[in-house]
Amino acid sequence: MKKILLAPSILSANFSNLEKEIIDVMSSGADLIHFDVMDNHYVPNLTFGSMVLKSLRKSNITSRIDVHLMARPLENLIHDFLKAGADSIFFHPECTDHIDKILNIIKEYGCQTGLVFNPATSLCCLEHVIDKVDNIVLMGVNPGFGGQSFIDSTLGKIRKVRSIIENSKLKILLHIDGGVNLKNIADISRAGSDVFIVGSVVFESKNYFSILKKLREQANN
Ligand code: DX5
Ligand code: ZN
């Protein structure tokens, strides 16, 4: 059975108690944390910076934290998040003219890399840098907000990326980000996703343990 990874996105968490929310979801069965950075420029919303990540690390949050950078320009932010304790930094190729250079900077720091593709963004840049990519993230929604509905055409794109990964023979994790819920997670899993980024479906539920257990069961269906 393939390994299912559930990654709660803290965008939908209670920000006034972020440390406790992370401890609660991780002790309820989550595998890693998805940290949505929004700059109100590349996407029409504003969230948190590297200082928040730094203070979470200071309060002994040791879980894997994937930083999803929805920011442009991003060059100056990369170093801040590397130093703040990101385990992975995922960015949108549209946000820089220097995809290869940014991937090298992240890799040389010993951090995992990731490219994020919006629903209508082509996968073509993968051809030139796939050997430097540890994670591929497909957006199931247009970036900027939690609680949106999953765009069904993403399923075809997941299958396409799954075959690109298989043919590359590289160890790359395929994440789906946005709109994942109990109804569609089985289809998304069958299409080929490894990591399920789950925001509102988790943080809007009263019982993190039970919703994460149900999501995992459905994804393994
Ligand atoms: C959207 C973010 C997603 C979002 C997922 O721009 O990148 O990570 O928070 O939230 P849900 O699961 O509620 O769609
Ligand atoms: Zn995200």
JSON list of C-alpha atoms and ligand atoms in Angstrom, two decimals:
[
{"chain": "A", "resi": 1, "resn": "MET", "atom": "CA", "xyz": [0.00, 0.00, 0.00]},
{"chain": "A", "resi": 2, "resn": "LYS", "atom": "CA", "xyz": [1.39, 3.42, -0.94]},
{"chain": "A", "resi": 3, "resn": "LYS", "atom": "CA", "xyz": [2.31, 5.77, 1.92]},
{"chain": "A", "resi": 4, "resn": "ILE", "atom": "CA", "xyz": [-0.30, 8.49, 2.38]},
{"chain": "A", "resi": 5, "resn": "LEU", "atom": "CA", "xyz": [0.96, 11.75, 3.90]},
{"chain": "A", "resi": 6, "resn": "LEU", "atom": "CA", "xyz": [-1.52, 14.22, 5.42]},
{"chain": "A", "resi": 7, "resn": "ALA", "atom": "CA", "xyz": [-0.26, 17.80, 5.63]},
{"chain": "A", "resi": 8, "resn": "PRO", "atom": "CA", "xyz": [-2.59, 20.21, 7.48]},
{"chain": "A", "resi": 9, "resn": "SER", "atom": "CA", "xyz": [-2.31, 23.72, 6.08]},
{"chain": "A", "resi": 10, "resn": "ILE", "atom": "CA", "xyz": [-2.19, 26.18, 9.00]},
{"chain": "A", "resi": 11, "resn": "LEU", "atom": "CA", "xyz": [-3.87, 28.84, 6.88]},
{"chain": "A", "resi": 12, "resn": "SER", "atom": "CA", "xyz": [-7.17, 27.61, 8.36]},
{"chain": "A", "resi": 13, "resn": "ALA", "atom": "CA", "xyz": [-5.83, 27.17, 11.91]},
{"chain": "A", "resi": 14, "resn": "ASN", "atom": "CA", "xyz": [-6.53, 29.40, 14.88]},
{"chain": "A", "resi": 15, "resn": "PHE", "atom": "CA", "xyz": [-3.66, 31.87, 14.52]},
{"chain": "A", "resi": 16, "resn": "SER", "atom": "CA", "xyz": [-4.00, 33.07, 18.10]},
{"chain": "A", "resi": 17, "resn": "ASN", "atom": "CA", "xyz": [-2.87, 29.62, 19.20]},
{"chain": "A", "resi": 18, "resn": "LEU", "atom": "CA", "xyz": [-0.66, 28.36, 16.38]},
{"chain": "A", "resi": 19, "resn": "GLU", "atom": "CA", "xyz": [1.76, 26.37, 18.54]},
{"chain": "A", "resi": 20, "resn": "LYS", "atom": "CA", "xyz": [-1.10, 24.45, 20.23]},
{"chain": "A", "resi": 21, "resn": "GLU", "atom": "CA", "xyz": [-2.89, 23.89, 16.89]},
{"chain": "A", "resi": 22, "resn": "ILE", "atom": "CA", "xyz": [0.25, 22.34, 15.40]},
{"chain": "A", "resi": 23, "resn": "ILE", "atom": "CA", "xyz": [0.86, 20.15, 18.45]},
{"chain": "A", "resi": 24, "resn": "ASP", "atom": "CA", "xyz": [-2.79, 19.05, 18.38]},
{"chain": "A", "resi": 25, "resn": "VAL", "atom": "CA", "xyz": [-2.91, 18.08, 14.67]},
{"chain": "A", "resi": 26, "resn": "MET", "atom": "CA", "xyz": [0.46, 16.35, 14.82]},
{"chain": "A", "resi": 27, "resn": "SER", "atom": "CA", "xyz": [-0.59, 14.34, 17.88]},
{"chain": "A", "resi": 28, "resn": "SER", "atom": "CA", "xyz": [-3.88, 13.55, 16.11]},
{"chain": "A", "resi": 29, "resn": "GLY", "atom": "CA", "xyz": [-2.19, 11.76, 13.21]},
{"chain": "A", "resi": 30, "resn": "ALA", "atom": "CA", "xyz": [-0.92, 14.41, 10.76]},
{"chain": "A", "resi": 31, "resn": "ASP", "atom": "CA", "xyz": [2.42, 13.69, 9.06]},
{"chain": "A", "resi": 32, "resn": "LEU", "atom": "CA", "xyz": [3.75, 17.21, 8.43]},
{"chain": "A", "resi": 33, "resn": "ILE", "atom": "CA", "xyz": [2.71, 20.88, 8.42]},
{"chain": "A", "resi": 34, "resn": "HIS", "atom": "CA", "xyz": [2.01, 23.02, 5.34]},
{"chain": "A", "resi": 35, "resn": "PHE", "atom": "CA", "xyz": [2.89, 26.67, 5.97]},
{"chain": "A", "resi": 36, "resn": "ASP", "atom": "CA", "xyz": [1.15, 29.03, 3.53]},
{"chain": "A", "resi": 37, "resn": "VAL", "atom": "CA", "xyz": [3.05, 32.30, 3.03]},
{"chain": "A", "resi": 38, "resn": "MET", "atom": "CA", "xyz": [1.01, 34.91, 1.15]},
{"chain": "A", "resi": 39, "resn": "ASP", "atom": "CA", "xyz": [2.24, 38.42, 0.29]},
{"chain": "A", "resi": 40, "resn": "ASN", "atom": "CA", "xyz": [-0.91, 40.22, -0.95]},
{"chain": "A", "resi": 41, "resn": "HIS", "atom": "CA", "xyz": [0.95, 40.79, -4.22]},
{"chain": "A", "resi": 42, "resn": "TYR", "atom": "CA", "xyz": [1.27, 37.47, -6.01]},
{"chain": "A", "resi": 43, "resn": "VAL", "atom": "CA", "xyz": [-1.97, 36.34, -4.33]},
{"chain": "A", "resi": 44, "resn": "PRO", "atom": "CA", "xyz": [-4.73, 38.61, -2.96]},
{"chain": "A", "resi": 45, "resn": "ASN", "atom": "CA", "xyz": [-4.19, 37.67, 0.69]},
{"chain": "A", "resi": 46, "resn": "LEU", "atom": "CA", "xyz": [-1.62, 38.26, 3.44]},
{"chain": "A", "resi": 47, "resn": "THR", "atom": "CA", "xyz": [-0.51, 35.70, 6.02]},
{"chain": "A", "resi": 48, "resn": "PHE", "atom": "CA", "xyz": [2.74, 35.32, 7.95]},
{"chain": "A", "resi": 49, "resn": "GLY", "atom": "CA", "xyz": [6.51, 35.66, 7.46]},
{"chain": "A", "resi": 50, "resn": "SER", "atom": "CA", "xyz": [9.65, 33.78, 8.46]},
{"chain": "A", "resi": 51, "resn": "MET", "atom": "CA", "xyz": [9.53, 35.23, 12.00]},
{"chain": "A", "resi": 52, "resn": "VAL", "atom": "CA", "xyz": [6.50, 33.08, 12.75]},
{"chain": "A", "resi": 53, "resn": "LEU", "atom": "CA", "xyz": [8.34, 29.98, 11.59]},
{"chain": "A", "resi": 54, "resn": "LYS", "atom": "CA", "xyz": [11.38, 31.01, 13.63]},
{"chain": "A", "resi": 55, "resn": "SER", "atom": "CA", "xyz": [9.32, 31.38, 16.80]},
{"chain": "A", "resi": 56, "resn": "LEU", "atom": "CA", "xyz": [7.59, 28.04, 16.22]},
{"chain": "A", "resi": 57, "resn": "ARG", "atom": "CA", "xyz": [11.03, 26.38, 15.99]},
{"chain": "A", "resi": 58, "resn": "LYS", "atom": "CA", "xyz": [12.09, 28.25, 19.17]},
{"chain": "A", "resi": 59, "resn": "SER", "atom": "CA", "xyz": [9.10, 26.75, 20.98]},
{"chain": "A", "resi": 60, "resn": "ASN", "atom": "CA", "xyz": [10.32, 23.29, 19.98]},
{"chain": "A", "resi": 61, "resn": "ILE", "atom": "CA", "xyz": [7.98, 22.57, 17.13]},
{"chain": "A", "resi": 62, "resn": "THR", "atom": "CA", "xyz": [10.09, 19.91, 15.40]},
{"chain": "A", "resi": 63, "resn": "SER", "atom": "CA", "xyz": [7.55, 18.57, 12.87]},
{"chain": "A", "resi": 64, "resn": "ARG", "atom": "CA", "xyz": [8.44, 18.73, 9.19]},
{"chain": "A", "resi": 65, "resn": "ILE", "atom": "CA", "xyz": [7.28, 22.14, 7.93]},
{"chain": "A", "resi": 66, "resn": "ASP", "atom": "CA", "xyz": [6.87, 22.70, 4.18]},
{"chain": "A", "resi": 67, "resn": "VAL", "atom": "CA", "xyz": [6.87, 26.41, 3.36]},
{"chain": "A", "resi": 68, "resn": "HIS", "atom": "CA", "xyz": [4.56, 27.22, 0.44]},
{"chain": "A", "resi": 69, "resn": "LEU", "atom": "CA", "xyz": [5.77, 30.60, -0.82]},
{"chain": "A", "resi": 70, "resn": "MET", "atom": "CA", "xyz": [3.04, 32.53, -2.61]},
{"chain": "A", "resi": 71, "resn": "ALA", "atom": "CA", "xyz": [5.16, 35.65, -2.96]},
{"chain": "A", "resi": 72, "resn": "ARG", "atom": "CA", "xyz": [6.81, 37.67, -5.72]},
{"chain": "A", "resi": 73, "resn": "PRO", "atom": "CA", "xyz": [9.62, 38.63, -5.77]},
{"chain": "A", "resi": 74, "resn": "LEU", "atom": "CA", "xyz": [10.80, 35.73, -3.64]},
{"chain": "A", "resi": 75, "resn": "GLU", "atom": "CA", "xyz": [14.60, 35.92, -3.86]},
{"chain": "A", "resi": 76, "resn": "ASN", "atom": "CA", "xyz": [15.05, 37.77, -0.56]},
{"chain": "A", "resi": 77, "resn": "LEU", "atom": "CA", "xyz": [12.55, 35.56, 1.28]},
{"chain": "A", "resi": 78, "resn": "ILE", "atom": "CA", "xyz": [14.29, 32.27, 0.48]},
{"chain": "A", "resi": 79, "resn": "HIS", "atom": "CA", "xyz": [17.25, 32.94, 2.81]},
{"chain": "A", "resi": 80, "resn": "ASP", "atom": "CA", "xyz": [14.95, 34.12, 5.62]},
{"chain": "A", "resi": 81, "resn": "PHE", "atom": "CA", "xyz": [12.92, 30.90, 5.51]},
{"chain": "A", "resi": 82, "resn": "LEU", "atom": "CA", "xyz": [15.98, 28.69, 5.21]},
{"chain": "A", "resi": 83, "resn": "LYS", "atom": "CA", "xyz": [17.45, 30.30, 8.32]},
{"chain": "A", "resi": 84, "resn": "ALA", "atom": "CA", "xyz": [14.08, 30.20, 10.13]},
{"chain": "A", "resi": 85, "resn": "GLY", "atom": "CA", "xyz": [14.00, 26.40, 9.92]},
{"chain": "A", "resi": 86, "resn": "ALA", "atom": "CA", "xyz": [12.00, 25.37, 6.83]},
{"chain": "A", "resi": 87, "resn": "ASP", "atom": "CA", "xyz": [12.34, 21.68, 5.95]},
{"chain": "A", "resi": 88, "resn": "SER", "atom": "CA", "xyz": [11.13, 22.35, 2.41]},
{"chain": "A", "resi": 89, "resn": "ILE", "atom": "CA", "xyz": [10.52, 25.48, 0.37]},
{"chain": "A", "resi": 90, "resn": "PHE", "atom": "CA", "xyz": [7.98, 25.26, -2.43]},
{"chain": "A", "resi": 91, "resn": "PHE", "atom": "CA", "xyz": [7.63, 28.16, -4.88]},
{"chain": "A", "resi": 92, "resn": "HIS", "atom": "CA", "xyz": [5.63, 28.99, -8.01]},
{"chain": "A", "resi": 93, "resn": "PRO", "atom": "CA", "xyz": [7.85, 29.15, -11.13]},
{"chain": "A", "resi": 94, "resn": "GLU", "atom": "CA", "xyz": [6.07, 32.36, -12.25]},
{"chain": "A", "resi": 95, "resn": "CYS", "atom": "CA", "xyz": [7.48, 34.15, -9.18]},
{"chain": "A", "resi": 96, "resn": "THR", "atom": "CA", "xyz": [11.10, 34.22, -10.35]},
{"chain": "A", "resi": 97, "resn": "ASP", "atom": "CA", "xyz": [13.11, 34.58, -13.57]},
{"chain": "A", "resi": 98, "resn": "HIS", "atom": "CA", "xyz": [15.72, 32.23, -12.07]},
{"chain": "A", "resi": 99, "resn": "ILE", "atom": "CA", "xyz": [14.06, 28.88, -11.25]},
{"chain": "A", "resi": 100, "resn": "ASP", "atom": "CA", "xyz": [17.27, 26.84, -11.52]},
{"chain": "A", "resi": 101, "resn": "LYS", "atom": "CA", "xyz": [19.25, 29.29, -9.36]},
{"chain": "A", "resi": 102, "resn": "ILE", "atom": "CA", "xyz": [16.60, 29.34, -6.62]},
{"chain": "A", "resi": 103, "resn": "LEU", "atom": "CA", "xyz": [16.41, 25.53, -6.59]},
{"chain": "A", "resi": 104, "resn": "ASN", "atom": "CA", "xyz": [20.22, 25.41, -6.21]},
{"chain": "A", "resi": 105, "resn": "ILE", "atom": "CA", "xyz": [20.18, 27.86, -3.28]},
{"chain": "A", "resi": 106, "resn": "ILE", "atom": "CA", "xyz": [17.55, 25.79, -1.45]},
{"chain": "A", "resi": 107, "resn": "LYS", "atom": "CA", "xyz": [19.34, 22.48, -2.15]},
{"chain": "A", "resi": 108, "resn": "GLU", "atom": "CA", "xyz": [22.77, 23.80, -1.15]},
{"chain": "A", "resi": 109, "resn": "TYR", "atom": "CA", "xyz": [21.29, 24.77, 2.22]},
{"chain": "A", "resi": 110, "resn": "GLY", "atom": "CA", "xyz": [20.23, 21.14, 2.70]},
{"chain": "A", "resi": 111, "resn": "CYS", "atom": "CA", "xyz": [16.54, 21.97, 2.44]},
{"chain": "A", "resi": 112, "resn": "GLN", "atom": "CA", "xyz": [14.07, 20.10, 0.22]},
{"chain": "A", "resi": 113, "resn": "THR", "atom": "CA", "xyz": [12.86, 21.86, -2.93]},
{"chain": "A", "resi": 114, "resn": "GLY", "atom": "CA", "xyz": [9.42, 22.04, -4.50]},
{"chain": "A", "resi": 115, "resn": "LEU", "atom": "CA", "xyz": [7.71, 23.64, -7.49]},
{"chain": "A", "resi": 116, "resn": "VAL", "atom": "CA", "xyz": [4.04, 24.61, -7.27]},
{"chain": "A", "resi": 117, "resn": "PHE", "atom": "CA", "xyz": [1.79, 24.67, -10.35]},
{"chain": "A", "resi": 118, "resn": "ASN", "atom": "CA", "xyz": [-1.46, 26.63, -10.45]},
{"chain": "A", "resi": 119, "resn": "PRO", "atom": "CA", "xyz": [-4.40, 24.99, -12.23]},
{"chain": "A", "resi": 120, "resn": "ALA", "atom": "CA", "xyz": [-3.57, 26.65, -15.58]},
{"chain": "A", "resi": 121, "resn": "THR", "atom": "CA", "xyz": [0.24, 26.74, -15.23]},
{"chain": "A", "resi": 122, "resn": "SER", "atom": "CA", "xyz": [2.05, 24.51, -17.69]},
{"chain": "A", "resi": 123, "resn": "LEU", "atom": "CA", "xyz": [4.43, 21.82, -16.43]},
{"chain": "A", "resi": 124, "resn": "CYS", "atom": "CA", "xyz": [7.02, 22.62, -19.12]},
{"chain": "A", "resi": 125, "resn": "CYS", "atom": "CA", "xyz": [9.73, 24.02, -16.81]},
{"chain": "A", "resi": 126, "resn": "LEU", "atom": "CA", "xyz": [9.92, 20.61, -15.10]},
{"chain": "A", "resi": 127, "resn": "GLU", "atom": "CA", "xyz": [11.73, 19.26, -18.17]},
{"chain": "A", "resi": 128, "resn": "HIS", "atom": "CA", "xyz": [14.80, 21.39, -17.42]},
{"chain": "A", "resi": 129, "resn": "VAL", "atom": "CA", "xyz": [15.03, 21.10, -13.62]},
{"chain": "A", "resi": 130, "resn": "ILE", "atom": "CA", "xyz": [13.27, 17.87, -12.59]},
{"chain": "A", "resi": 131, "resn": "ASP", "atom": "CA", "xyz": [16.55, 16.47, -11.19]},
{"chain": "A", "resi": 132, "resn": "LYS", "atom": "CA", "xyz": [16.59, 19.33, -8.64]},
{"chain": "A", "resi": 133, "resn": "VAL", "atom": "CA", "xyz": [12.98, 18.95, -7.52]},
{"chain": "A", "resi": 134, "resn": "ASP", "atom": "CA", "xyz": [12.11, 16.88, -4.42]},
{"chain": "A", "resi": 135, "resn": "ASN", "atom": "CA", "xyz": [8.39, 17.80, -4.40]},
{"chain": "A", "resi": 136, "resn": "ILE", "atom": "CA", "xyz": [5.86, 18.76, -7.07]},
{"chain": "A", "resi": 137, "resn": "VAL", "atom": "CA", "xyz": [2.76, 20.54, -5.79]},
{"chain": "A", "resi": 138, "resn": "LEU", "atom": "CA", "xyz": [-0.37, 20.82, -7.92]},
{"chain": "A", "resi": 139, "resn": "MET", "atom": "CA", "xyz": [-2.88, 23.44, -6.84]},
{"chain": "A", "resi": 140, "resn": "GLY", "atom": "CA", "xyz": [-6.43, 22.09, -6.69]},
{"chain": "A", "resi": 141, "resn": "VAL", "atom": "CA", "xyz": [-7.68, 25.68, -6.38]},
{"chain": "A", "resi": 142, "resn": "ASN", "atom": "CA", "xyz": [-6.46, 29.11, -7.45]},
{"chain": "A", "resi": 143, "resn": "PRO", "atom": "CA", "xyz": [-4.05, 30.15, -4.69]},
{"chain": "A", "resi": 144, "resn": "GLY", "atom": "CA", "xyz": [-4.86, 32.70, -2.00]},
{"chain": "A", "resi": 145, "resn": "PHE", "atom": "CA", "xyz": [-7.58, 31.25, 0.19]},
{"chain": "A", "resi": 146, "resn": "GLY", "atom": "CA", "xyz": [-8.63, 28.14, 2.09]},
{"chain": "A", "resi": 147, "resn": "GLY", "atom": "CA", "xyz": [-12.10, 26.62, 1.87]},
{"chain": "A", "resi": 148, "resn": "GLN", "atom": "CA", "xyz": [-12.40, 26.75, -1.93]},
{"chain": "A", "resi": 149, "resn": "SER", "atom": "CA", "xyz": [-13.86, 23.96, -4.11]},
{"chain": "A", "resi": 150, "resn": "PHE", "atom": "CA", "xyz": [-11.55, 21.50, -5.82]},
{"chain": "A", "resi": 151, "resn": "ILE", "atom": "CA", "xyz": [-11.09, 22.08, -9.57]},
{"chain": "A", "resi": 152, "resn": "ASP", "atom": "CA", "xyz": [-11.88, 18.65, -11.06]},
{"chain": "A", "resi": 153, "resn": "SER", "atom": "CA", "xyz": [-9.64, 19.06, -14.12]},
{"chain": "A", "resi": 154, "resn": "THR", "atom": "CA", "xyz": [-6.71, 18.80, -11.70]},
{"chain": "A", "resi": 155, "resn": "LEU", "atom": "CA", "xyz": [-7.22, 15.01, -11.62]},
{"chain": "A", "resi": 156, "resn": "GLY", "atom": "CA", "xyz": [-5.93, 14.74, -15.21]},
{"chain": "A", "resi": 157, "resn": "LYS", "atom": "CA", "xyz": [-2.92, 16.89, -14.32]},
{"chain": "A", "resi": 158, "resn": "ILE", "atom": "CA", "xyz": [-2.15, 14.64, -11.32]},
{"chain": "A", "resi": 159, "resn": "ARG", "atom": "CA", "xyz": [-2.12, 11.60, -13.62]},
{"chain": "A", "resi": 160, "resn": "LYS", "atom": "CA", "xyz": [0.19, 13.45, -16.03]},
{"chain": "A", "resi": 161, "resn": "VAL", "atom": "CA", "xyz": [2.65, 14.41, -13.28]},
{"chain": "A", "resi": 162, "resn": "ARG", "atom": "CA", "xyz": [2.51, 10.89, -11.86]},
{"chain": "A", "resi": 163, "resn": "SER", "atom": "CA", "xyz": [3.73, 9.52, -15.21]},
{"chain": "A", "resi": 164, "resn": "ILE", "atom": "CA", "xyz": [6.42, 12.23, -15.46]},
{"chain": "A", "resi": 165, "resn": "ILE", "atom": "CA", "xyz": [7.70, 11.16, -12.00]},
{"chain": "A", "resi": 166, "resn": "GLU", "atom": "CA", "xyz": [7.57, 7.43, -12.87]},
{"chain": "A", "resi": 167, "resn": "ASN", "atom": "CA", "xyz": [9.49, 8.02, -16.13]},
{"chain": "A", "resi": 168, "resn": "SER", "atom": "CA", "xyz": [12.09, 10.18, -14.35]},
{"chain": "A", "resi": 169, "resn": "LYS", "atom": "CA", "xyz": [12.86, 7.31, -11.91]},
{"chain": "A", "resi": 170, "resn": "LEU", "atom": "CA", "xyz": [13.48, 10.06, -9.32]},
{"chain": "A", "resi": 171, "resn": "LYS", "atom": "CA", "xyz": [12.19, 10.10, -5.72]},
{"chain": "A", "resi": 172, "resn": "ILE", "atom": "CA", "xyz": [9.75, 13.01, -5.99]},
{"chain": "A", "resi": 173, "resn": "LEU", "atom": "CA", "xyz": [6.67, 13.46, -3.81]},
{"chain": "A", "resi": 174, "resn": "LEU", "atom": "CA", "xyz": [3.47, 14.63, -5.53]},
{"chain": "A", "resi": 175, "resn": "HIS", "atom": "CA", "xyz": [1.35, 16.97, -3.37]},
{"chain": "A", "resi": 176, "resn": "ILE", "atom": "CA", "xyz": [-2.17, 18.22, -4.07]},
{"chain": "A", "resi": 177, "resn": "ASP", "atom": "CA", "xyz": [-2.99, 21.54, -2.47]},
{"chain": "A", "resi": 178, "resn": "GLY", "atom": "CA", "xyz": [-6.45, 23.03, -2.09]},
{"chain": "A", "resi": 179, "resn": "GLY", "atom": "CA", "xyz": [-10.02, 21.78, -2.00]},
{"chain": "A", "resi": 180, "resn": "VAL", "atom": "CA", "xyz": [-9.21, 18.30, -0.66]},
{"chain": "A", "resi": 181, "resn": "ASN", "atom": "CA", "xyz": [-12.04, 16.75, 1.37]},
{"chain": "A", "resi": 182, "resn": "LEU", "atom": "CA", "xyz": [-13.58, 13.41, 2.37]},
{"chain": "A", "resi": 183, "resn": "LYS", "atom": "CA", "xyz": [-15.55, 13.19, -0.88]},
{"chain": "A", "resi": 184, "resn": "ASN", "atom": "CA", "xyz": [-12.66, 13.67, -3.36]},
{"chain": "A", "resi": 185, "resn": "ILE", "atom": "CA", "xyz": [-9.55, 12.38, -1.54]},
{"chain": "A", "resi": 186, "resn": "ALA", "atom": "CA", "xyz": [-10.00, 8.81, -2.81]},
{"chain": "A", "resi": 187, "resn": "ASP", "atom": "CA", "xyz": [-10.12, 9.99, -6.47]},
{"chain": "A", "resi": 188, "resn": "ILE", "atom": "CA", "xyz": [-7.13, 12.27, -5.87]},
{"chain": "A", "resi": 189, "resn": "SER", "atom": "CA", "xyz": [-5.23, 9.38, -4.32]},
{"chain": "A", "resi": 190, "resn": "ARG", "atom": "CA", "xyz": [-6.11, 7.01, -7.19]},
{"chain": "A", "resi": 191, "resn": "ALA", "atom": "CA", "xyz": [-4.94, 9.69, -9.67]},
{"chain": "A", "resi": 192, "resn": "GLY", "atom": "CA", "xyz": [-1.51, 9.49, -8.06]},
{"chain": "A", "resi": 193, "resn": "SER", "atom": "CA", "xyz": [-1.05, 11.99, -5.22]},
{"chain": "A", "resi": 194, "resn": "ASP", "atom": "CA", "xyz": [1.26, 11.10, -2.31]},
{"chain": "A", "resi": 195, "resn": "VAL", "atom": "CA", "xyz": [0.73, 14.14, -0.04]},
{"chain": "A", "resi": 196, "resn": "PHE", "atom": "CA", "xyz": [-2.68, 15.64, 0.73]},
{"chain": "A", "resi": 197, "resn": "ILE", "atom": "CA", "xyz": [-2.61, 19.21, 1.91]},
{"chain": "A", "resi": 198, "resn": "VAL", "atom": "CA", "xyz": [-5.73, 19.63, 4.02]},
{"chain": "A", "resi": 199, "resn": "GLY", "atom": "CA", "xyz": [-6.74, 22.97, 5.48]},
{"chain": "A", "resi": 200, "resn": "SER", "atom": "CA", "xyz": [-10.36, 23.79, 6.19]},
{"chain": "A", "resi": 201, "resn": "VAL", "atom": "CA", "xyz": [-11.48, 20.15, 6.18]},
{"chain": "A", "resi": 202, "resn": "VAL", "atom": "CA", "xyz": [-9.26, 19.60, 9.25]},
{"chain": "A", "resi": 203, "resn": "PHE", "atom": "CA", "xyz": [-9.32, 22.88, 11.14]},
{"chain": "A", "resi": 204, "resn": "GLU", "atom": "CA", "xyz": [-13.07, 23.35, 10.73]},
{"chain": "A", "resi": 205, "resn": "SER", "atom": "CA", "xyz": [-13.70, 19.97, 12.31]},
{"chain": "A", "resi": 206, "resn": "LYS", "atom": "CA", "xyz": [-14.18, 19.57, 16.06]},
{"chain": "A", "resi": 207, "resn": "ASN", "atom": "CA", "xyz": [-12.12, 16.38, 16.28]},
{"chain": "A", "resi": 208, "resn": "TYR", "atom": "CA", "xyz": [-8.73, 16.41, 14.51]},
{"chain": "A", "resi": 209, "resn": "PHE", "atom": "CA", "xyz": [-8.06, 12.74, 15.30]},
{"chain": "A", "resi": 210, "resn": "SER", "atom": "CA", "xyz": [-11.29, 11.51, 13.74]},
{"chain": "A", "resi": 211, "resn": "ILE", "atom": "CA", "xyz": [-11.14, 13.67, 10.59]},
{"chain": "A", "resi": 212, "resn": "LEU", "atom": "CA", "xyz": [-7.50, 12.74, 9.93]},
{"chain": "A", "resi": 213, "resn": "LYS", "atom": "CA", "xyz": [-8.33, 9.05, 10.47]},
{"chain": "A", "resi": 214, "resn": "LYS", "atom": "CA", "xyz": [-11.29, 9.29, 8.03]},
{"chain": "A", "resi": 215, "resn": "LEU", "atom": "CA", "xyz": [-9.18, 11.16, 5.44]},
{"chain": "A", "resi": 216, "resn": "ARG", "atom": "CA", "xyz": [-6.47, 8.50, 5.65]},
{"chain": "A", "resi": 217, "resn": "GLU", "atom": "CA", "xyz": [-8.99, 5.67, 5.34]},
{"chain": "A", "resi": 218, "resn": "GLN", "atom": "CA", "xyz": [-10.61, 7.31, 2.30]},
{"chain": "A", "resi": 219, "resn": "ALA", "atom": "CA", "xyz": [-7.23, 7.98, 0.67]},
{"chain": "A", "resi": 220, "resn": "ASN", "atom": "CA", "xyz": [-6.33, 4.31, 1.11]},
{"chain": "A", "resi": 221, "resn": "ASN", "atom": "CA", "xyz": [-9.62, 3.19, -0.39]},
{"chain": "B", "resi": 1, "resn": "DX5", "atom": "C1", "xyz": [-4.26, 28.08, -0.94]},
{"chain": "B", "resi": 1, "resn": "DX5", "atom": "C2", "xyz": [-3.23, 27.34, -0.07]},
{"chain": "B", "resi": 1, "resn": "DX5", "atom": "C3", "xyz": [-3.72, 26.00, 0.38]},
{"chain": "B", "resi": 1, "resn": "DX5", "atom": "C4", "xyz": [-5.00, 26.09, 1.24]},
{"chain": "B", "resi": 1, "resn": "DX5", "atom": "C5", "xyz": [-5.61, 24.74, 1.45]},
{"chain": "B", "resi": 1, "resn": "DX5", "atom": "O1", "xyz": [-3.61, 29.12, -1.63]},
{"chain": "B", "resi": 1, "resn": "DX5", "atom": "O2", "xyz": [-2.02, 27.16, -0.77]},
{"chain": "B", "resi": 1, "resn": "DX5", "atom": "O3", "xyz": [-2.69, 25.35, 1.11]},
{"chain": "B", "resi": 1, "resn": "DX5", "atom": "O4", "xyz": [-4.66, 26.65, 2.48]},
{"chain": "B", "resi": 1, "resn": "DX5", "atom": "O5", "xyz": [-6.80, 24.95, 2.18]},
{"chain": "B", "resi": 1, "resn": "DX5", "atom": "P1", "xyz": [-8.13, 24.08, 1.88]},
{"chain": "B", "resi": 1, "resn": "DX5", "atom": "O6", "xyz": [-7.74, 22.65, 2.19]},
{"chain": "B", "resi": 1, "resn": "DX5", "atom": "O7", "xyz": [-9.14, 24.65, 2.85]},
{"chain": "B", "resi": 1, "resn": "DX5", "atom": "O8", "xyz": [-8.48, 24.28, 0.45]},
{"chain": "B", "resi": 2, "resn": "ZN", "atom": "ZN", "xyz": [-0.55, 25.85, 0.15]}
]
